[in-house]
PDB file of C-alpha atoms in Angstrom:
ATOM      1  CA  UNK K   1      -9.098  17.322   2.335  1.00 57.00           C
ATOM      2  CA  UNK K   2      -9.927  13.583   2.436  1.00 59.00           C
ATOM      3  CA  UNK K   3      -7.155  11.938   4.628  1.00 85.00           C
ATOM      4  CA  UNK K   4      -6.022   9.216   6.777  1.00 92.00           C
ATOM      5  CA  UNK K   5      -4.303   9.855  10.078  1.00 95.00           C
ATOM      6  CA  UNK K   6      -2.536   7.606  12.096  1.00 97.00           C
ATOM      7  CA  UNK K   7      -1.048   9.602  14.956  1.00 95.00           C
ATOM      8  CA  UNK K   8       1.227   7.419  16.150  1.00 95.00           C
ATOM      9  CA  UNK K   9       4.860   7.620  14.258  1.00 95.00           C
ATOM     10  CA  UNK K  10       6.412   5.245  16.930  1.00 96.00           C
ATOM     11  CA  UNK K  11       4.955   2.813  19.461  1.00 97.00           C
ATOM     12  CA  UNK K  12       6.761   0.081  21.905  1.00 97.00           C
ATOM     13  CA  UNK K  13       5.396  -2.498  23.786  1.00 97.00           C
ATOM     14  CA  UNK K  14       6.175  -5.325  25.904  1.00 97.00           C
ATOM     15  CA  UNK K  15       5.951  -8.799  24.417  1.00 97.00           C
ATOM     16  CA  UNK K  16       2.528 -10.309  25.453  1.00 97.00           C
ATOM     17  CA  UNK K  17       0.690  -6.904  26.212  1.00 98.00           C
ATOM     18  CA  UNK K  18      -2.209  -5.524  24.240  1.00 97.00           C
ATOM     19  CA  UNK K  19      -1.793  -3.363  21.590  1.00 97.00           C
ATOM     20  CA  UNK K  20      -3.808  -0.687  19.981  1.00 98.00           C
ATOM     21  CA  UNK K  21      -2.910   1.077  16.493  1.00 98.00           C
ATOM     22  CA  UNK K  22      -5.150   4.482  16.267  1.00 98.00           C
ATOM     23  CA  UNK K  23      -6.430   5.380  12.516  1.00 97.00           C
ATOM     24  CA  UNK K  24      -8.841   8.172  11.632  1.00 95.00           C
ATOM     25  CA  UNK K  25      -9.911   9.304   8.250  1.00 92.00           C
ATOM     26  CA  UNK K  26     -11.510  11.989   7.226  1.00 88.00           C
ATOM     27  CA  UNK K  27     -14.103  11.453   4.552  1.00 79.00           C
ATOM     28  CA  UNK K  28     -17.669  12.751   4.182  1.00 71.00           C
ATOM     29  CA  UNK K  29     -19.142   9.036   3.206  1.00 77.00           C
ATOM     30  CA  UNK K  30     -17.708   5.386   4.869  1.00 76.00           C
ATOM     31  CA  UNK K  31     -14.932   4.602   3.234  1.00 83.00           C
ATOM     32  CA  UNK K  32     -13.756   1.108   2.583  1.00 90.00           C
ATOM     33  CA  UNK K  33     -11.151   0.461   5.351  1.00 93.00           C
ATOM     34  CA  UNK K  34      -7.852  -1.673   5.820  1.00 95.00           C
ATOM     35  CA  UNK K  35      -5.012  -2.416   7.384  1.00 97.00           C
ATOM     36  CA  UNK K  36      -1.766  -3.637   6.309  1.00 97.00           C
ATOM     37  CA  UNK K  37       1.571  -4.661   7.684  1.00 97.00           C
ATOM     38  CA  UNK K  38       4.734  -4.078   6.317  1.00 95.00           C
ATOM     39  CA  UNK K  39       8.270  -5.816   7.021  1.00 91.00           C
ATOM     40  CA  UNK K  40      11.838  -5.117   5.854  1.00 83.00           C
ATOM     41  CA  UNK K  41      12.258  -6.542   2.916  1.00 77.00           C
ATOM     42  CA  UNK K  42       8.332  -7.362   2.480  1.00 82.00           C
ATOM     43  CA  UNK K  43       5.707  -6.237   0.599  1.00 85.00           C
ATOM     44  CA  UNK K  44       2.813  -4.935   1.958  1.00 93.00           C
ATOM     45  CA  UNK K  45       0.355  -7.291   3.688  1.00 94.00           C
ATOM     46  CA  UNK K  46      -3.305  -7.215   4.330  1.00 94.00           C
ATOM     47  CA  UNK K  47      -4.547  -7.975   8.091  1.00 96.00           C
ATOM     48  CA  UNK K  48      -8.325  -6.943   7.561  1.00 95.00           C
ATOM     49  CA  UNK K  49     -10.699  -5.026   5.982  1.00 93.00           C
ATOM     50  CA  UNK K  50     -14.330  -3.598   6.437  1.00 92.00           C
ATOM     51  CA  UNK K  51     -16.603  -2.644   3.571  1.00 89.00           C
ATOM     52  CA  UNK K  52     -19.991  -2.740   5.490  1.00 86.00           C
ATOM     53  CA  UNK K  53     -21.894  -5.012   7.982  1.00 87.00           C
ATOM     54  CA  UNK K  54     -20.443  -5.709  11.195  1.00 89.00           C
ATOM     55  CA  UNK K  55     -18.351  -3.041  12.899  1.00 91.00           C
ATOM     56  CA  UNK K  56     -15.948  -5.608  14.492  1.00 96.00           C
ATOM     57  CA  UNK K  57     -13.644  -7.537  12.002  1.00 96.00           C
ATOM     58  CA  UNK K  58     -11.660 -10.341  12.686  1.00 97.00           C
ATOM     59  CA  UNK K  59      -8.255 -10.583  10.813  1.00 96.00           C
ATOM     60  CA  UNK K  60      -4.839 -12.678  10.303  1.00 96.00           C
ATOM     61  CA  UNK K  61      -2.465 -13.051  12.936  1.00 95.00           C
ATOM     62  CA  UNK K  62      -5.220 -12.931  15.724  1.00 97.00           C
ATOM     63  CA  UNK K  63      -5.505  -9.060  14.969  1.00 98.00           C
ATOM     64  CA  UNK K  64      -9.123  -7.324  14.644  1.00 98.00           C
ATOM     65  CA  UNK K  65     -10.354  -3.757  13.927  1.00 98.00           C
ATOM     66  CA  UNK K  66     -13.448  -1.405  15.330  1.00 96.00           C
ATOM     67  CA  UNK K  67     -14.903   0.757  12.836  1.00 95.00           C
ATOM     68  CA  UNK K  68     -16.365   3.561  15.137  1.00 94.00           C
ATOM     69  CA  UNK K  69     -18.212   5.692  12.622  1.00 91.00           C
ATOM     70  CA  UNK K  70     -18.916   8.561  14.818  1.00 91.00           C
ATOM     71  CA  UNK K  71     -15.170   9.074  16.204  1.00 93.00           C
ATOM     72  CA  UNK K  72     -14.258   8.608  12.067  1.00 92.00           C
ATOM     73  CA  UNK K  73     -12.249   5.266  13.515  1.00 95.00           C
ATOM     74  CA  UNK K  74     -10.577   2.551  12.290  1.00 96.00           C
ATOM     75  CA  UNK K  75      -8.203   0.781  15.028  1.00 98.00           C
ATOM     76  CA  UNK K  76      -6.480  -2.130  14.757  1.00 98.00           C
ATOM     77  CA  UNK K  77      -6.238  -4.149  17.884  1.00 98.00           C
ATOM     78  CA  UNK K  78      -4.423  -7.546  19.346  1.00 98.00           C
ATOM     79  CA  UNK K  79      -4.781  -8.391  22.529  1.00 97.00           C
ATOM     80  CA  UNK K  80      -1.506 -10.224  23.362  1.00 97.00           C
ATOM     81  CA  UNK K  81       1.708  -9.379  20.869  1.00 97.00           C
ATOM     82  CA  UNK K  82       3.903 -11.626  19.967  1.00 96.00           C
ATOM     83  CA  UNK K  83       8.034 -10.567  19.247  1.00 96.00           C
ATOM     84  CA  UNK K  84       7.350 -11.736  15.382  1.00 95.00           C
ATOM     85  CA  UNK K  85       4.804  -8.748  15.031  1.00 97.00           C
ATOM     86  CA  UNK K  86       7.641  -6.131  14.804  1.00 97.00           C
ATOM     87  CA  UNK K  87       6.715  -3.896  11.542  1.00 97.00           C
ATOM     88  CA  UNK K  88       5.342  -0.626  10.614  1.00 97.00           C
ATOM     89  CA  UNK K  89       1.486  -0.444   9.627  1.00 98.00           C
ATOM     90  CA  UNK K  90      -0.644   0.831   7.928  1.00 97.00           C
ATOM     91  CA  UNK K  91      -3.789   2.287   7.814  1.00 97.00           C
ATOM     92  CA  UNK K  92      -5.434   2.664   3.807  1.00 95.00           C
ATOM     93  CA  UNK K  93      -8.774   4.130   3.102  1.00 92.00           C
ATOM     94  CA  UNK K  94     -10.485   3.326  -0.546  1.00 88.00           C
ATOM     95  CA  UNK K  95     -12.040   6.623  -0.714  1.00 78.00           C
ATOM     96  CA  UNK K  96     -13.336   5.907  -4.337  1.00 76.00           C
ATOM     97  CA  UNK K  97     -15.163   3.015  -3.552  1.00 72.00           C
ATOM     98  CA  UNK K  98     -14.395   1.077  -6.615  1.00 71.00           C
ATOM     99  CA  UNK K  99     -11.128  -0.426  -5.656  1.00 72.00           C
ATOM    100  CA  UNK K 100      -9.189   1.654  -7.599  1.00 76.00           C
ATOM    101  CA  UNK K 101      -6.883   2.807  -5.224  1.00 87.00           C
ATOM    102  CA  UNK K 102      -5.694   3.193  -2.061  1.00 92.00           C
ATOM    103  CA  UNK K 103      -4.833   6.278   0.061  1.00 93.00           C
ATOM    104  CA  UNK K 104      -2.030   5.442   3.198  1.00 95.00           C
ATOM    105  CA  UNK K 105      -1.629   7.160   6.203  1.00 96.00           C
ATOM    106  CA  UNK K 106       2.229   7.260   7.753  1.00 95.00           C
ATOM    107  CA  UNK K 107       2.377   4.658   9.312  1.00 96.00           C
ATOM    108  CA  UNK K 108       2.905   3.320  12.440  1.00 97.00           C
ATOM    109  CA  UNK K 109       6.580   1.875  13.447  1.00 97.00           C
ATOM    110  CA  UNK K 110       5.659  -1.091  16.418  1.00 97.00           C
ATOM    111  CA  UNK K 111       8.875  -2.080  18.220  1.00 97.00           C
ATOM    112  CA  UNK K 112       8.482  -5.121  20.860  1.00 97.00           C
ATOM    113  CA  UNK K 113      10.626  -5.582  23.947  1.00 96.00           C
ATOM    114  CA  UNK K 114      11.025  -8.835  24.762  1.00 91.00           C
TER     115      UNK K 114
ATOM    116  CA  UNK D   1       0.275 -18.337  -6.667  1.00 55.00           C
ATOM    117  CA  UNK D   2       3.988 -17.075  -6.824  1.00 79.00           C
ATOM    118  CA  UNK D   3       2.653 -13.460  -5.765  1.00 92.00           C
ATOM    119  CA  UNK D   4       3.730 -10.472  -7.158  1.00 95.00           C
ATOM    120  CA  UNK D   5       7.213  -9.757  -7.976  1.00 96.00           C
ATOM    121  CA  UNK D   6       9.464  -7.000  -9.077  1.00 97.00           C
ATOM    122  CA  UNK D   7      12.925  -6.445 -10.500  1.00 97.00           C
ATOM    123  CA  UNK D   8      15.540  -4.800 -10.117  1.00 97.00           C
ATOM    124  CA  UNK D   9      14.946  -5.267  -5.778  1.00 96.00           C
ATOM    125  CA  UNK D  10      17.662  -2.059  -5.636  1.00 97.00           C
ATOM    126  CA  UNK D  11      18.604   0.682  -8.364  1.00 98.00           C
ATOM    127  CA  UNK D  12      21.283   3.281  -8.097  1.00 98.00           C
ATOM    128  CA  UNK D  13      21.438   5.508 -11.069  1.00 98.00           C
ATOM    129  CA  UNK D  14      22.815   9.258 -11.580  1.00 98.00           C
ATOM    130  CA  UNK D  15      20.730  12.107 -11.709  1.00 97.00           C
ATOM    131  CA  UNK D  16      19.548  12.388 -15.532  1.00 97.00           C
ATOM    132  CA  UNK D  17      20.044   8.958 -15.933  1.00 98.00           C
ATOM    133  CA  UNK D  18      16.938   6.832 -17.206  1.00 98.00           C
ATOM    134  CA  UNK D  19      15.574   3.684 -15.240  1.00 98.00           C
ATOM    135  CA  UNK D  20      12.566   1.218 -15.816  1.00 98.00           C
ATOM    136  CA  UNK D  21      10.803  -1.022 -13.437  1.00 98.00           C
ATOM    137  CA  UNK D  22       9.022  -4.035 -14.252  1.00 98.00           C
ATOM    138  CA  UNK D  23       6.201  -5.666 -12.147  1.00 98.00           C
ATOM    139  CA  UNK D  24       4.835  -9.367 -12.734  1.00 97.00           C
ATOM    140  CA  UNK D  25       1.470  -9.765 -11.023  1.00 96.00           C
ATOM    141  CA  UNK D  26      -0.052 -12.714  -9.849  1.00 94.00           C
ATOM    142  CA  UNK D  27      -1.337 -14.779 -12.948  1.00 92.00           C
ATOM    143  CA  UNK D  28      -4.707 -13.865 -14.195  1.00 87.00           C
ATOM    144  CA  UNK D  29      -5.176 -10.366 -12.306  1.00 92.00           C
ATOM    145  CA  UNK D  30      -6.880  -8.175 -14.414  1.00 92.00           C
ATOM    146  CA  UNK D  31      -6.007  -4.753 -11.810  1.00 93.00           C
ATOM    147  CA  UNK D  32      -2.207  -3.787 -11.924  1.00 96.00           C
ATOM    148  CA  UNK D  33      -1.258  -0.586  -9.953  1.00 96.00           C
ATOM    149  CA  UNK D  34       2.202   1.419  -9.138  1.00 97.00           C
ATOM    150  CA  UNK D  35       2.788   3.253  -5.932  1.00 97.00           C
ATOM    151  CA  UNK D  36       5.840   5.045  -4.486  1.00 97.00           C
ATOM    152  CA  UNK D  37       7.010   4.866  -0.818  1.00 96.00           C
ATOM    153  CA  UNK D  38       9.180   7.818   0.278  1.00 95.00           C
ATOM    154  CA  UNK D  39      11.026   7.183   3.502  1.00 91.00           C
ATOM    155  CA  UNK D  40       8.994   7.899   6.210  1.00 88.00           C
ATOM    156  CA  UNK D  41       5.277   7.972   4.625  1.00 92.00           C
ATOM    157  CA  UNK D  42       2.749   5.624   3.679  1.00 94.00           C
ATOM    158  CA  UNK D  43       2.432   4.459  -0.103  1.00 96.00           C
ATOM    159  CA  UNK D  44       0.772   7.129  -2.765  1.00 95.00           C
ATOM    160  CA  UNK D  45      -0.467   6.302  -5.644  1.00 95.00           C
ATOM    161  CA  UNK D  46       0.460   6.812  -8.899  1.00 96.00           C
ATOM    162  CA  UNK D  47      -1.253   4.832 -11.334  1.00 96.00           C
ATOM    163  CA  UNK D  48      -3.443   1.370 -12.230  1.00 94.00           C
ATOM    164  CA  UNK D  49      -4.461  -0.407 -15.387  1.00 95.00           C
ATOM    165  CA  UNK D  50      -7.538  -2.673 -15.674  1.00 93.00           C
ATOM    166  CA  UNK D  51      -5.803  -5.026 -18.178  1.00 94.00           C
ATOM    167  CA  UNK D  52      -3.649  -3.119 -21.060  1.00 94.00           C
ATOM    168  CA  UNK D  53      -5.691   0.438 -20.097  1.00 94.00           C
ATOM    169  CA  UNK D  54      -4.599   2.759 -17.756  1.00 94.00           C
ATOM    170  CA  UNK D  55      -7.167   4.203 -16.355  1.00 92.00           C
ATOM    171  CA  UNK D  56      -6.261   6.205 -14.218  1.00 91.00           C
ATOM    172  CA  UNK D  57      -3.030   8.651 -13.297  1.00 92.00           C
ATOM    173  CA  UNK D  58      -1.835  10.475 -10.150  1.00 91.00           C
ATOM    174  CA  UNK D  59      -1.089  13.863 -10.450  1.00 89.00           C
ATOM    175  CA  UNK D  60       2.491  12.591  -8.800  1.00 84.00           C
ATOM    176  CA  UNK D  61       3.027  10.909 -11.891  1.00 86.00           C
ATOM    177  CA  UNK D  62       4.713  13.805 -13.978  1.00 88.00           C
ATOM    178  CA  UNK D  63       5.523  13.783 -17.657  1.00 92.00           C
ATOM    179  CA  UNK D  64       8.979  11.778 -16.774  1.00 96.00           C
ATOM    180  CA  UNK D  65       6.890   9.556 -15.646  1.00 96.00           C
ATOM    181  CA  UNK D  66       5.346   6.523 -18.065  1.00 96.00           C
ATOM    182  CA  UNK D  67       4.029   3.243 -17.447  1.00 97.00           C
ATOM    183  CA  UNK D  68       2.371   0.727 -19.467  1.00 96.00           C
ATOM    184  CA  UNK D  69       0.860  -3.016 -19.451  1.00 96.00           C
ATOM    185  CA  UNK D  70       1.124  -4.106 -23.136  1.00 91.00           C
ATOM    186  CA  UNK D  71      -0.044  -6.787 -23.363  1.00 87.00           C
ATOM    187  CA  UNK D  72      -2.234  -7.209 -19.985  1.00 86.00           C
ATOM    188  CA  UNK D  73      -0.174  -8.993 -17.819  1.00 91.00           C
ATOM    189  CA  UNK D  74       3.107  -8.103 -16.772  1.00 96.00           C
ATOM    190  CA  UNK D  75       4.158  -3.824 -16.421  1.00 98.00           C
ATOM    191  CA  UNK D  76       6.819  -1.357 -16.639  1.00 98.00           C
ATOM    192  CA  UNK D  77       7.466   1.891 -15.054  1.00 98.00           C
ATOM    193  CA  UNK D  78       9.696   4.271 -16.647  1.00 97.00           C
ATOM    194  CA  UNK D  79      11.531   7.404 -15.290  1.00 97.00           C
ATOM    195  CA  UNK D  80      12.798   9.421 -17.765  1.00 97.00           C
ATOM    196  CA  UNK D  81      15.807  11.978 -16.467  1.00 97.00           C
ATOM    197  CA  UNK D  82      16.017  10.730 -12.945  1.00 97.00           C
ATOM    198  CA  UNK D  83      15.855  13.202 -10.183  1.00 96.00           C
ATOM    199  CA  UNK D  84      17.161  12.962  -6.687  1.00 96.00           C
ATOM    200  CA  UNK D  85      13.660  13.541  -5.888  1.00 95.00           C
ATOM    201  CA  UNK D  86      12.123  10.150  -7.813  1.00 97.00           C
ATOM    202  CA  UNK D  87      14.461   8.775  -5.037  1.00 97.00           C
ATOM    203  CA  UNK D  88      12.038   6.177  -3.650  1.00 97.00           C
ATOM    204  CA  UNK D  89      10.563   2.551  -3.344  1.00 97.00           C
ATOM    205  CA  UNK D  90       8.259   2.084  -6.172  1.00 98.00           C
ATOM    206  CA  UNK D  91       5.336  -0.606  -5.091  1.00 97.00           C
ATOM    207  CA  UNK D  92       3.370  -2.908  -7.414  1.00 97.00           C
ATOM    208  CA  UNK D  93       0.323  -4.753  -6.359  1.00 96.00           C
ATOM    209  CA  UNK D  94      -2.488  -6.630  -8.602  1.00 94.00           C
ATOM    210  CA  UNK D  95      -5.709  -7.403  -8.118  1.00 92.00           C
ATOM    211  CA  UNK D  96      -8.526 -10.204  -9.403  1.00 88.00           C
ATOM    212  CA  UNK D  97     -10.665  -6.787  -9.353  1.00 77.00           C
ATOM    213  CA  UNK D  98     -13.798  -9.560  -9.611  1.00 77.00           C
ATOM    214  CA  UNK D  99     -15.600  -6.781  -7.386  1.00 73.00           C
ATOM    215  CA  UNK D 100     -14.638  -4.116  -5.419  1.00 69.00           C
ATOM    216  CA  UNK D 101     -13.941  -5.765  -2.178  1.00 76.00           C
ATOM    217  CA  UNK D 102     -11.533  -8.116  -3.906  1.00 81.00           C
ATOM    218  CA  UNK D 103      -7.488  -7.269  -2.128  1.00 86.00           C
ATOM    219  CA  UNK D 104      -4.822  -5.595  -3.797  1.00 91.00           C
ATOM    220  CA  UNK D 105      -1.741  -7.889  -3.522  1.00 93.00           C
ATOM    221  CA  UNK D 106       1.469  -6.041  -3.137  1.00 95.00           C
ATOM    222  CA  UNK D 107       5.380  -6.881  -4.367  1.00 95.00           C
ATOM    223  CA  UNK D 108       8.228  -6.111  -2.358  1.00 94.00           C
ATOM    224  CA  UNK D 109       9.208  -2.710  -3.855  1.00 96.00           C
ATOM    225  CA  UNK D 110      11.721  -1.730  -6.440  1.00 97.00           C
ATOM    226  CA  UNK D 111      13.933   0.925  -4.347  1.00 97.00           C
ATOM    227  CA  UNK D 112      15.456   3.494  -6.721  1.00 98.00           C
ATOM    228  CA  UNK D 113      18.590   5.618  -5.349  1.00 98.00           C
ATOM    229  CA  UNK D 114      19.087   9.052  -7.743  1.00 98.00           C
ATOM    230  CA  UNK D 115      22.769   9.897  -6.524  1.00 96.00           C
TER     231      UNK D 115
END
């Protein structure tokens, strides 16, 4: 079945470390790929997406992504985290190609210690 | 841009009971779709109009289930005979859908409480 797996429910780290957020899909073709941030109270927000091109994509909030086509990889990365960047994300996959919808994986739950 | 928007914010209704959403995209997106959020998951969709057609619908989206876009801009969702399963926040984004790469823009959820 054509999925999106993020395998981390829960992740903590210290305020100023990196941080990586794992996605995988599972799709016979590249999907379109993105990642999106939600807070309480907040609608989803978009951090980045790839489509084609460059592999590497730069986002908002000094995050970026690696598609790794042969791992079936889409992780979102920031290399120093900030207290304010306390949310759950989310990995989506356009698996139609044709923005007609969007298909989520859990979630991720990022917690920061100050 | 005001962004998308959504009302009610918070519904509690009895089981049975009917309930309708409504959804206000940003002005002049032509894409409107609905997802629901159950607690712990990511977003699934149910449904999305290109202007007043929907043209597509979830298999989540059961006969209780109705939505529309009249007149091409703003939307309602309607649950007909709540159940404590439609229990849930219900997600509305928009799109300028000018091509395919073009970002869904989402509300901030209509959450629906079936006691």
């Amino acid at each position: 079945a054509q999925s999106v797996t993020q395998p981390d429910i829960h992740i903590t780290v210290s305020e100023g470390a990196s941080l990586e957020l794992r996605c995988n899909y599972s799709y016979g073709a590249t999907p379109y790929l993105f990642w999106y941030v939600q807070s309480p109270g907040q609608g989803l927000q978009l951090l980045l997406k790839y489509f084609s091109g460059d592999t590497l994509v730069q986002g908002i909030k000094g995050f970026e992504a690696e598609f790794k086509r042969s791992q079936s990889s889409f992780n979102l990365r920031k290399p120093s985290v900030h207290w304010s960047d306390a949310a759950e994300y989310f990995c989506a996959v356009d698996l139609t190609g044709g923005g007609n919808k969007l298909t989520f994986g859990t979630g991720t739950q990022l917690k920061v210690e100050l | 841009d005001t962004g998308v928007s959504q009302d009610p914010r918070h519904k509690i209704t009895k089981r049975g009971q009917n309930v309708t959403f409504r959804c206000d995209p940003i002005s002049e997106h032509n894409r409107l779709y609905w997802y629901r959020q159950t607690l712990g998951q990511g977003p699934e969709f149910l449904t999305y109009f290109q202007n007043e057609a929907q043209l597509e619908k979830s298999r989540l989206l059961s006969d209780r289930f109705s939505a529309e876009r009249p007149k091409g801009s703003f939307s309602t969702l309607e649950i007909q005979r709540t159940e404590q399963g439609d229990s849930a926040m219900y997600l509305c984004a928009s799109s300028p859908y000018r091509d395919y790469t073009d970002t869904q823009y989402f509300g901030p959820g209509t959450r629906l409480t079936v006691l």
